[in-house]
GROMACS .gro file of C-alpha atoms in nm:
model
  405
    1MET     CA    1 -13.801  13.298   8.687
    2ASP     CA    2 -13.682  13.433   8.349
    3LYS     CA    3 -13.856  13.709   8.156
    4ASP     CA    4 -14.033  13.477   7.908
    5ASN     CA    5 -14.172  13.253   8.182
    6ASP     CA    6 -14.282  13.555   8.381
    7GLU     CA    7 -14.480  13.679   8.083
    8ILE     CA    8 -14.641  13.336   8.034
    9PHE     CA    9 -14.743  13.311   8.399
   10LYS     CA   10 -14.891  13.659   8.394
   11LEU     CA   11 -15.090  13.588   8.077
   12HIS     CA   12 -15.240  13.265   8.208
   13GLU     CA   13 -15.315  13.417   8.548
   14LYS     CA   14 -15.479  13.724   8.396
   15HIS     CA   15 -15.732  13.514   8.207
   16ASN     CA   16 -15.754  13.218   8.445
   17GLY     CA   17 -15.615  13.004   8.166
   18VAL     CA   18 -15.652  13.040   7.790
   19LEU     CA   19 -16.009  12.927   7.728
   20GLY     CA   20 -16.363  13.047   7.795
   21ILE     CA   21 -16.722  12.971   7.692
   22GLU     CA   22 -16.913  13.206   7.462
   23PRO     CA   23 -17.294  13.195   7.410
   24ASP     CA   24 -17.444  13.119   7.069
   25MET     CA   25 -17.753  13.330   7.141
   26GLU     CA   26 -17.829  13.641   7.341
   27ILE     CA   27 -18.071  13.662   7.632
   28LYS     CA   28 -18.223  14.011   7.621
   29ASN     CA   29 -18.576  13.956   7.748
   30LYS     CA   30 -18.822  13.704   7.893
   31SER     CA   31 -18.904  13.569   7.551
   32ASP     CA   32 -18.539  13.487   7.485
   33LEU     CA   33 -18.508  13.331   7.830
   34GLY     CA   34 -18.813  13.114   7.770
   35LYS     CA   35 -18.673  12.985   7.441
   36ALA     CA   36 -18.322  12.917   7.567
   37TYR     CA   37 -18.419  12.783   7.907
   38THR     CA   38 -18.745  12.708   8.084
   39PRO     CA   39 -19.018  12.654   7.978
   40GLY     CA   40 -18.894  12.606   7.620
   41VAL     CA   41 -18.637  12.339   7.689
   42ALA     CA   42 -18.901  12.113   7.841
   43SER     CA   43 -19.026  12.024   7.494
   44ILE     CA   44 -18.668  11.965   7.379
   45SER     CA   45 -18.607  11.734   7.675
   46LYS     CA   46 -18.925  11.533   7.606
   47LEU     CA   47 -18.832  11.491   7.241
   48ILE     CA   48 -18.482  11.372   7.329
   49GLU     CA   49 -18.630  11.131   7.584
   50ALA     CA   50 -18.827  10.968   7.303
   51HIS     CA   51 -18.552  11.002   7.041
   52PRO     CA   52 -18.209  11.010   7.212
   53ASP     CA   53 -18.021  11.064   6.886
   54MET     CA   54 -18.183  11.406   6.857
   55LYS     CA   55 -17.959  11.533   7.137
   56ASP     CA   56 -17.677  11.575   6.885
   57ARG     CA   57 -17.893  11.809   6.675
   58LEU     CA   58 -18.059  12.002   6.955
   59THR     CA   59 -17.778  12.038   7.212
   60MET     CA   60 -17.408  12.116   7.193
   61SER     CA   61 -17.330  11.748   7.248
   62GLY     CA   62 -17.324  11.715   6.870
   63LYS     CA   63 -17.039  11.963   6.835
   64LEU     CA   64 -16.840  11.922   7.158
   65ILE     CA   65 -16.540  11.698   7.215
   66ALA     CA   66 -16.364  11.615   7.541
   67VAL     CA   67 -15.986  11.651   7.560
   68VAL     CA   68 -15.894  11.416   7.846
   69THR     CA   69 -15.574  11.344   8.034
   70ASP     CA   70 -15.464  11.176   8.354
   71GLY     CA   71 -15.132  11.362   8.350
   72SER     CA   72 -14.925  11.045   8.346
   73ALA     CA   73 -14.707  11.135   8.042
   74VAL     CA   74 -14.712  11.511   7.994
   75LEU     CA   75 -14.485  11.648   7.721
   76GLY     CA   76 -14.126  11.580   7.829
   77LEU     CA   77 -14.217  11.624   8.194
   78GLY     CA   78 -14.336  11.271   8.262
   79ASN     CA   79 -14.595  11.184   8.525
   80ILE     CA   80 -14.687  11.520   8.680
   81GLY     CA   81 -15.044  11.426   8.769
   82PRO     CA   82 -15.389  11.527   8.644
   83ALA     CA   83 -15.370  11.887   8.763
   84GLY     CA   84 -15.029  11.928   8.601
   85GLY     CA   85 -15.169  11.799   8.273
   86LEU     CA   86 -15.457  12.047   8.268
   87PRO     CA   87 -15.268  12.335   8.096
   88VAL     CA   88 -15.185  12.107   7.804
   89VAL     CA   89 -15.539  11.987   7.738
   90GLU     CA   90 -15.664  12.342   7.785
   91GLY     CA   91 -15.415  12.455   7.522
   92LYS     CA   92 -15.528  12.178   7.288
   93ALA     CA   93 -15.891  12.286   7.337
   94LEU     CA   94 -15.794  12.643   7.245
   95LEU     CA   95 -15.621  12.523   6.929
   96TYR     CA   96 -15.928  12.322   6.831
   97LYS     CA   97 -16.145  12.633   6.857
   98ASP     CA   98 -15.899  12.883   6.713
   99LEU     CA   99 -15.774  12.676   6.419
  100ALA     CA  100 -16.078  12.465   6.329
  101GLY     CA  101 -16.383  12.616   6.500
  102VAL     CA  102 -16.429  12.294   6.697
  103ASN     CA  103 -16.563  12.322   7.051
  104ALA     CA  104 -16.353  12.126   7.300
  105LEU     CA  105 -16.365  12.090   7.676
  106PRO     CA  106 -16.040  12.021   7.868
  107MET     CA  107 -16.082  11.754   8.135
  108THR     CA  108 -15.866  11.563   8.379
  109VAL     CA  109 -15.933  11.225   8.535
  110SER     CA  110 -15.747  11.096   8.838
  111GLN     CA  111 -15.503  10.812   8.781
  112VAL     CA  112 -15.754  10.547   8.876
  113PRO     CA  113 -15.736  10.188   8.744
  114THR     CA  114 -15.793  10.156   8.371
  115LYS     CA  115 -16.137  10.000   8.409
  116GLU     CA  116 -16.251  10.286   8.632
  117PHE     CA  117 -16.107  10.545   8.392
  118VAL     CA  118 -16.298  10.387   8.103
  119GLU     CA  119 -16.619  10.375   8.306
  120THR     CA  120 -16.579  10.742   8.397
  121ILE     CA  121 -16.550  10.848   8.032
  122LYS     CA  122 -16.830  10.613   7.929
  123ASN     CA  123 -17.059  10.758   8.195
  124ILE     CA  124 -17.015  11.115   8.070
  125SER     CA  125 -16.991  11.034   7.698
  126LEU     CA  126 -17.348  11.139   7.612
  127SER     CA  127 -17.233  11.498   7.653
  128PHE     CA  128 -16.980  11.469   7.371
  129ALA     CA  129 -16.939  11.398   7.001
  130GLY     CA  130 -16.587  11.262   7.041
  131ILE     CA  131 -16.308  11.184   7.287
  132HIS     CA  132 -15.952  11.313   7.242
  133LEU     CA  133 -15.710  11.136   7.477
  134GLU     CA  134 -15.389  11.319   7.566
  135ASP     CA  135 -15.069  11.261   7.763
  136ILE     CA  136 -15.156  10.916   7.902
  137ALA     CA  137 -14.863  10.680   7.956
  138ALA     CA  138 -14.818  10.351   7.770
  139PRO     CA  139 -14.929  10.077   7.796
  140ARG     CA  140 -15.223  10.223   7.988
  141CYS     CA  141 -15.313  10.447   7.692
  142PHE     CA  142 -15.347  10.142   7.465
  143GLU     CA  143 -15.582   9.972   7.708
  144ILE     CA  144 -15.796  10.285   7.754
  145GLU     CA  145 -15.830  10.364   7.384
  146GLU     CA  146 -15.904  10.004   7.293
  147ALA     CA  147 -16.171   9.972   7.562
  148LEU     CA  148 -16.336  10.307   7.485
  149SER     CA  149 -16.341  10.232   7.112
  150GLN     CA  150 -16.535   9.916   7.187
  151VAL     CA  151 -16.799  10.069   7.416
  152LEU     CA  152 -16.856  10.415   7.263
  153ASP     CA  153 -17.031  10.504   6.940
  154ILE     CA  154 -16.829  10.824   6.895
  155PRO     CA  155 -16.472  10.875   6.772
  156VAL     CA  156 -16.197  10.800   7.023
  157TYR     CA  157 -15.860  10.944   6.928
  158HIS     CA  158 -15.528  10.949   7.112
  159ASP     CA  159 -15.317  11.235   6.979
  160ASP     CA  160 -14.990  11.089   7.100
  161GLN     CA  161 -15.065  10.776   6.898
  162GLU     CA  162 -15.270  10.853   6.588
  163GLY     CA  163 -15.168  11.219   6.555
  164THR     CA  164 -14.799  11.140   6.567
  165ALA     CA  165 -14.831  10.844   6.330
  166ILE     CA  166 -15.017  11.051   6.071
  167VAL     CA  167 -14.775  11.342   6.061
  168VAL     CA  168 -14.472  11.108   6.056
  169LEU     CA  169 -14.618  10.921   5.760
  170ALA     CA  170 -14.690  11.250   5.581
  171GLY     CA  171 -14.333  11.360   5.629
  172LEU     CA  172 -14.197  11.021   5.524
  173ILE     CA  173 -14.402  11.023   5.202
  174ASN     CA  174 -14.233  11.343   5.091
  175ALA     CA  175 -13.891  11.262   5.236
  176ALA     CA  176 -13.887  10.944   5.025
  177LYS     CA  177 -13.955  11.155   4.717
  178VAL     CA  178 -13.671  11.391   4.803
  179VAL     CA  179 -13.414  11.111   4.835
  180GLY     CA  180 -13.555  10.923   4.536
  181LYS     CA  181 -13.655  10.602   4.710
  182PRO     CA  182 -13.990  10.415   4.689
  183LEU     CA  183 -14.180  10.463   5.013
  184LYS     CA  184 -14.273  10.098   5.057
  185ASN     CA  185 -13.915   9.981   5.002
  186LEU     CA  186 -13.772  10.192   5.283
  187LYS     CA  187 -13.585  10.019   5.562
  188VAL     CA  188 -13.696  10.203   5.874
  189VAL     CA  189 -13.571  10.188   6.231
  190ILE     CA  190 -13.798  10.336   6.498
  191ASN     CA  191 -13.622  10.430   6.818
  192GLY     CA  192 -13.867  10.472   7.106
  193VAL     CA  193 -14.169  10.242   7.092
  194GLY     CA  194 -14.406  10.389   7.344
  195ALA     CA  195 -14.747  10.527   7.249
  196SER     CA  196 -14.628  10.730   6.952
  197GLY     CA  197 -14.363  10.487   6.831
  198LEU     CA  198 -14.588  10.182   6.830
  199ALA     CA  199 -14.874  10.367   6.658
  200THR     CA  200 -14.629  10.491   6.396
  201ALA     CA  201 -14.497  10.140   6.337
  202LYS     CA  202 -14.849  10.006   6.292
  203LEU     CA  203 -14.947  10.274   6.042
  204LEU     CA  204 -14.626  10.236   5.841
  205PHE     CA  205 -14.684   9.862   5.828
  206ALA     CA  206 -15.046   9.915   5.728
  207VAL     CA  207 -14.945  10.123   5.424
  208GLY     CA  208 -14.698   9.861   5.310
  209ILE     CA  209 -14.364   9.947   5.473
  210ARG     CA  210 -14.249   9.603   5.582
  211HIS     CA  211 -13.882   9.653   5.666
  212LEU     CA  212 -13.925   9.780   6.021
  213THR     CA  213 -13.690   9.752   6.317
  214LEU     CA  214 -13.822   9.859   6.658
  215VAL     CA  215 -13.581   9.968   6.931
  216ASP     CA  216 -13.676  10.068   7.282
  217LEU     CA  217 -13.533  10.079   7.634
  218TYR     CA  218 -13.381   9.729   7.631
  219GLY     CA  219 -13.273   9.732   7.267
  220VAL     CA  220 -13.433   9.573   6.962
  221ILE     CA  221 -13.779   9.441   7.046
  222GLN     CA  222 -13.807   9.069   6.992
  223GLY     CA  223 -14.139   8.891   7.008
  224THR     CA  224 -14.033   8.675   7.301
  225ASP     CA  225 -13.882   8.948   7.522
  226SER     CA  226 -14.089   8.960   7.842
  227ARG     CA  227 -13.937   9.295   7.940
  228TYR     CA  228 -14.164   9.462   7.686
  229ASN     CA  229 -14.541   9.496   7.718
  230HIS     CA  230 -14.762   9.265   7.517
  231TYR     CA  231 -14.874   9.542   7.280
  232GLN     CA  232 -14.515   9.579   7.164
  233THR     CA  233 -14.436   9.208   7.137
  234ASP     CA  234 -14.775   9.124   6.985
  235PHE     CA  235 -14.712   9.366   6.700
  236VAL     CA  236 -14.362   9.232   6.639
  237ASN     CA  237 -14.499   8.876   6.626
  238GLN     CA  238 -14.810   8.952   6.422
  239ALA     CA  239 -14.619   9.165   6.172
  240GLY     CA  240 -14.353   8.898   6.142
  241LEU     CA  241 -14.064   9.134   6.220
  242LYS     CA  242 -13.744   8.933   6.248
  243VAL     CA  243 -13.429   9.134   6.308
  244SER     CA  244 -13.072   9.031   6.377
  245GLY     CA  245 -12.902   9.256   6.629
  246LYS     CA  246 -12.974   9.366   6.982
  247THR     CA  247 -12.897   9.737   6.994
  248LEU     CA  248 -12.956  10.046   6.782
  249ASP     CA  249 -12.588  10.052   6.694
  250GLU     CA  250 -12.604   9.691   6.571
  251VAL     CA  251 -12.905   9.748   6.341
  252ILE     CA  252 -12.839  10.099   6.205
  253ASP     CA  253 -12.628   9.982   5.909
  254HIS     CA  254 -12.798  10.033   5.570
  255GLN     CA  255 -13.121  10.169   5.719
  256ASP     CA  256 -13.294  10.421   5.491
  257ALA     CA  257 -13.473  10.606   5.768
  258PHE     CA  258 -13.438  10.668   6.140
  259ILE     CA  259 -13.751  10.776   6.326
  260GLY     CA  260 -13.669  10.891   6.677
  261LEU     CA  261 -13.953  10.918   6.926
  262SER     CA  262 -13.729  10.872   7.225
  263THR     CA  263 -13.476  11.096   7.395
  264SER     CA  264 -13.190  11.330   7.316
  265LYS     CA  265 -12.853  11.242   7.166
  266VAL     CA  266 -12.906  10.870   7.106
  267LEU     CA  267 -12.792  10.886   6.742
  268ASN     CA  268 -12.442  10.997   6.639
  269GLN     CA  269 -12.272  11.100   6.315
  270SER     CA  270 -12.084  10.772   6.285
  271GLN     CA  271 -12.413  10.582   6.288
  272VAL     CA  272 -12.571  10.815   6.028
  273LYS     CA  273 -12.271  10.754   5.800
  274ARG     CA  274 -12.334  10.378   5.822
  275MET     CA  275 -12.694  10.413   5.707
  276ALA     CA  276 -12.795  10.385   5.341
  277ALA     CA  277 -12.712  10.671   5.104
  278ASN     CA  278 -12.902  10.995   5.174
  279PRO     CA  279 -13.071  10.864   5.488
  280ILE     CA  280 -13.387  11.020   5.627
  281ILE     CA  281 -13.354  11.134   5.988
  282PHE     CA  282 -13.664  11.220   6.191
  283ALA     CA  283 -13.520  11.323   6.529
  284LEU     CA  284 -13.843  11.411   6.706
  285ALA     CA  285 -13.745  11.415   7.074
  286ASN     CA  286 -13.819  11.746   7.249
  287PRO     CA  287 -13.672  11.979   7.352
  288VAL     CA  288 -13.340  11.826   7.236
  289PRO     CA  289 -13.355  11.589   6.936
  290GLU     CA  290 -13.189  11.249   6.906
  291ILE     CA  291 -12.926  11.418   6.688
  292LEU     CA  292 -12.889  11.785   6.603
  293PRO     CA  293 -12.991  11.863   6.242
  294ALA     CA  294 -12.653  12.019   6.158
  295ASP     CA  295 -12.473  11.706   6.274
  296ALA     CA  296 -12.707  11.480   6.079
  297HIS     CA  297 -12.664  11.682   5.759
  298GLN     CA  298 -12.287  11.689   5.803
  299ALA     CA  299 -12.291  11.309   5.829
  300GLY     CA  300 -12.477  11.280   5.497
  301ALA     CA  301 -12.846  11.288   5.582
  302GLY     CA  302 -13.066  11.365   5.283
  303VAL     CA  303 -13.362  11.492   5.488
  304VAL     CA  304 -13.380  11.589   5.853
  305ALA     CA  305 -13.695  11.665   6.052
  306THR     CA  306 -13.746  11.742   6.419
  307GLY     CA  307 -14.035  11.812   6.654
  308SER     CA  308 -13.910  12.164   6.719
  309SER     CA  309 -14.001  12.496   6.560
  310GLN     CA  310 -13.631  12.593   6.580
  311TYR     CA  311 -13.550  12.392   6.267
  312PRO     CA  312 -13.699  12.325   5.921
  313ASN     CA  313 -13.945  12.037   5.885
  314GLN     CA  314 -14.126  12.051   6.217
  315VAL     CA  315 -14.322  11.726   6.249
  316ASN     CA  316 -14.593  11.830   6.492
  317ASN     CA  317 -14.935  11.685   6.582
  318ILE     CA  318 -15.090  12.031   6.556
  319LEU     CA  319 -15.091  11.975   6.180
  320VAL     CA  320 -15.339  11.690   6.226
  321PHE     CA  321 -15.586  11.700   6.512
  322PRO     CA  322 -15.788  12.020   6.445
  323GLY     CA  323 -15.876  11.930   6.086
  324LEU     CA  324 -15.913  11.560   6.161
  325PHE     CA  325 -16.178  11.610   6.427
  326ARG     CA  326 -16.354  11.878   6.227
  327GLY     CA  327 -16.379  11.622   5.947
  328LEU     CA  328 -16.503  11.352   6.184
  329LEU     CA  329 -16.780  11.579   6.312
  330LYS     CA  330 -16.884  11.689   5.962
  331SER     CA  331 -16.884  11.337   5.819
  332GLY     CA  332 -17.030  11.142   6.110
  333ILE     CA  333 -16.743  10.891   6.098
  334LYS     CA  334 -16.733  10.703   6.428
  335LYS     CA  335 -16.390  10.543   6.427
  336VAL     CA  336 -16.039  10.656   6.335
  337ASP     CA  337 -15.896  10.362   6.140
  338TYR     CA  338 -15.574  10.310   5.945
  339ARG     CA  339 -15.737  10.407   5.616
  340ILE     CA  340 -15.843  10.746   5.749
  341GLU     CA  341 -15.499  10.797   5.902
  342ALA     CA  342 -15.335  10.720   5.567
  343VAL     CA  343 -15.578  10.946   5.378
  344VAL     CA  344 -15.502  11.235   5.612
  345ALA     CA  345 -15.127  11.175   5.584
  346GLN     CA  346 -15.148  11.171   5.207
  347ALA     CA  347 -15.351  11.493   5.204
  348LEU     CA  348 -15.103  11.662   5.434
  349ALA     CA  349 -14.808  11.549   5.223
  350GLY     CA  350 -14.990  11.658   4.908
  351MET     CA  351 -14.992  12.017   5.024
  352ILE     CA  352 -14.622  12.033   4.936
  353GLU     CA  353 -14.624  12.025   4.556
  354VAL     CA  354 -14.247  12.000   4.521
  355PRO     CA  355 -14.091  11.859   4.838
  356THR     CA  356 -13.735  11.960   4.920
  357SER     CA  357 -13.494  11.865   5.193
  358GLU     CA  358 -13.601  12.181   5.378
  359LYS     CA  359 -13.978  12.145   5.320
  360ILE     CA  360 -14.150  11.807   5.351
  361VAL     CA  361 -14.456  11.911   5.553
  362PRO     CA  362 -14.658  12.233   5.576
  363GLY     CA  363 -14.574  12.479   5.849
  364VAL     CA  364 -14.795  12.496   6.156
  365PHE     CA  365 -14.943  12.826   6.041
  366ASP     CA  366 -14.959  12.752   5.668
  367GLN     CA  367 -15.298  12.832   5.518
  368ASP     CA  368 -15.549  12.560   5.432
  369VAL     CA  369 -15.403  12.284   5.653
  370VAL     CA  370 -15.729  12.243   5.849
  371LYS     CA  371 -15.941  12.282   5.535
  372THR     CA  372 -15.737  12.023   5.344
  373ILE     CA  373 -15.748  11.762   5.619
  374THR     CA  374 -16.117  11.818   5.689
  375ALA     CA  375 -16.199  11.766   5.321
  376ALA     CA  376 -15.986  11.450   5.309
  377VAL     CA  377 -16.173  11.299   5.605
  378VAL     CA  378 -16.515  11.393   5.470
  379ASN     CA  379 -16.433  11.256   5.126
  380SER     CA  380 -16.305  10.931   5.274
  381ALA     CA  381 -16.649  10.864   5.421
  382SER     CA  382 -16.801  10.829   5.075
  383THR     CA  383 -16.522  10.637   4.905
  384ASN     CA  384 -16.443  10.356   5.150
  385ALA     CA  385 -16.609  10.141   5.410
  386VAL     CA  386 -16.473  10.272   5.737
  387ASN     CA  387 -16.512  10.200   6.105
  388GLN     CA  388 -16.417   9.835   6.075
  389HIS     CA  389 -16.074   9.851   6.238
  390GLN     CA  390 -15.984   9.997   6.573
  391PRO     CA  391 -15.636  10.152   6.579
  392ALA     CA  392 -15.552  10.024   6.926
  393THR     CA  393 -15.532   9.665   6.801
  394PHE     CA  394 -15.334   9.494   6.527
  395LYS     CA  395 -15.429   9.134   6.469
  396ASP     CA  396 -15.372   9.043   6.104
  397ARG     CA  397 -15.018   9.051   5.967
  398ASP     CA  398 -15.143   8.954   5.619
  399HIS     CA  399 -15.423   9.208   5.585
  400ASP     CA  400 -15.437   9.411   5.264
  401VAL     CA  401 -15.203   9.705   5.236
  402ILE     CA  402 -15.388  10.035   5.258
  403SER     CA  403 -15.422  10.129   4.893
  404VAL     CA  404 -15.453  10.507   4.918
  405LEU     CA  405 -15.077  10.561   4.881
   0.00000   0.00000   0.00000
């Protein structure tokens, strides 16, 4: 065990994790006890019995979200099980509280069948104001989010899907400005079309980027390829994506942007040189990107982003989820749809007044990120009809382009 890991283990062991529960009132005497607990809560319970919606005003259910995983796709570690996933959701809960003042409870659910997983969350949902799904493998994550969005009247958000899509779009908005190309005219290849890649493709399509090429394990995704799950092929068919070529190498020529949500070292300098002038490279695999930034720049890349804090332009979900959920709780919005995702991406991009090749998104610790995103979500509630589209589905290839960009 190296020194850094030893320090991490000691810190987490010392505190039994990184999260605790703090009271919002003090109990100093019998009067306080009677107001906080029995007999005072009896009247609260009777009122909620008659008016169930009052629970969100009179209990912490109105300000508490559940951060839930089954541990089937944890970071770059893969399927390490529910217990193995617990440190990640605990860390996310800490970030919610520390960065946005949002109360979050880390939870794990065993890797039971999808229907049973959904029933489990549904059965405990009255305790929460929202559900944050985390580190659940595709296509199971699509099925779970879609089902929960249909049966719950609270926001359901999968950070690996919506969070990634939002921050990628934010970065792409500013990267397009840096290289002097219209966002909606970009030719984009997405390498890695799991949870994050498919959600990113859907959001880019929703804001009007039509020239998309999706590449995954077996090469370019075609609508008739039975090796891919139906969520992948359905999107390709419904979006009308028709691409000549079977591999990344065959379709990389003249692409304006490469978005890697896959694995290390799958893009090389020769391929970058064959892309359009000043290509945009988002090499987001962790811990080693699809191509090292220095190699991409040397091959002519105009903008390079990664998922790592080691390099400029860290495209990281932490920029999104704290402010997004704070905004959802403040506004009462019940669904995270494409319009809200686009609004948040635009707000995040707008924090960089003059984008450069070294600065297309705010830093993780830049001031006002949470405040800016919260305000964008709250404002969106009064300017557009929301809650009509669930992000886990994509049925209309001819629907109106999101007009916020």
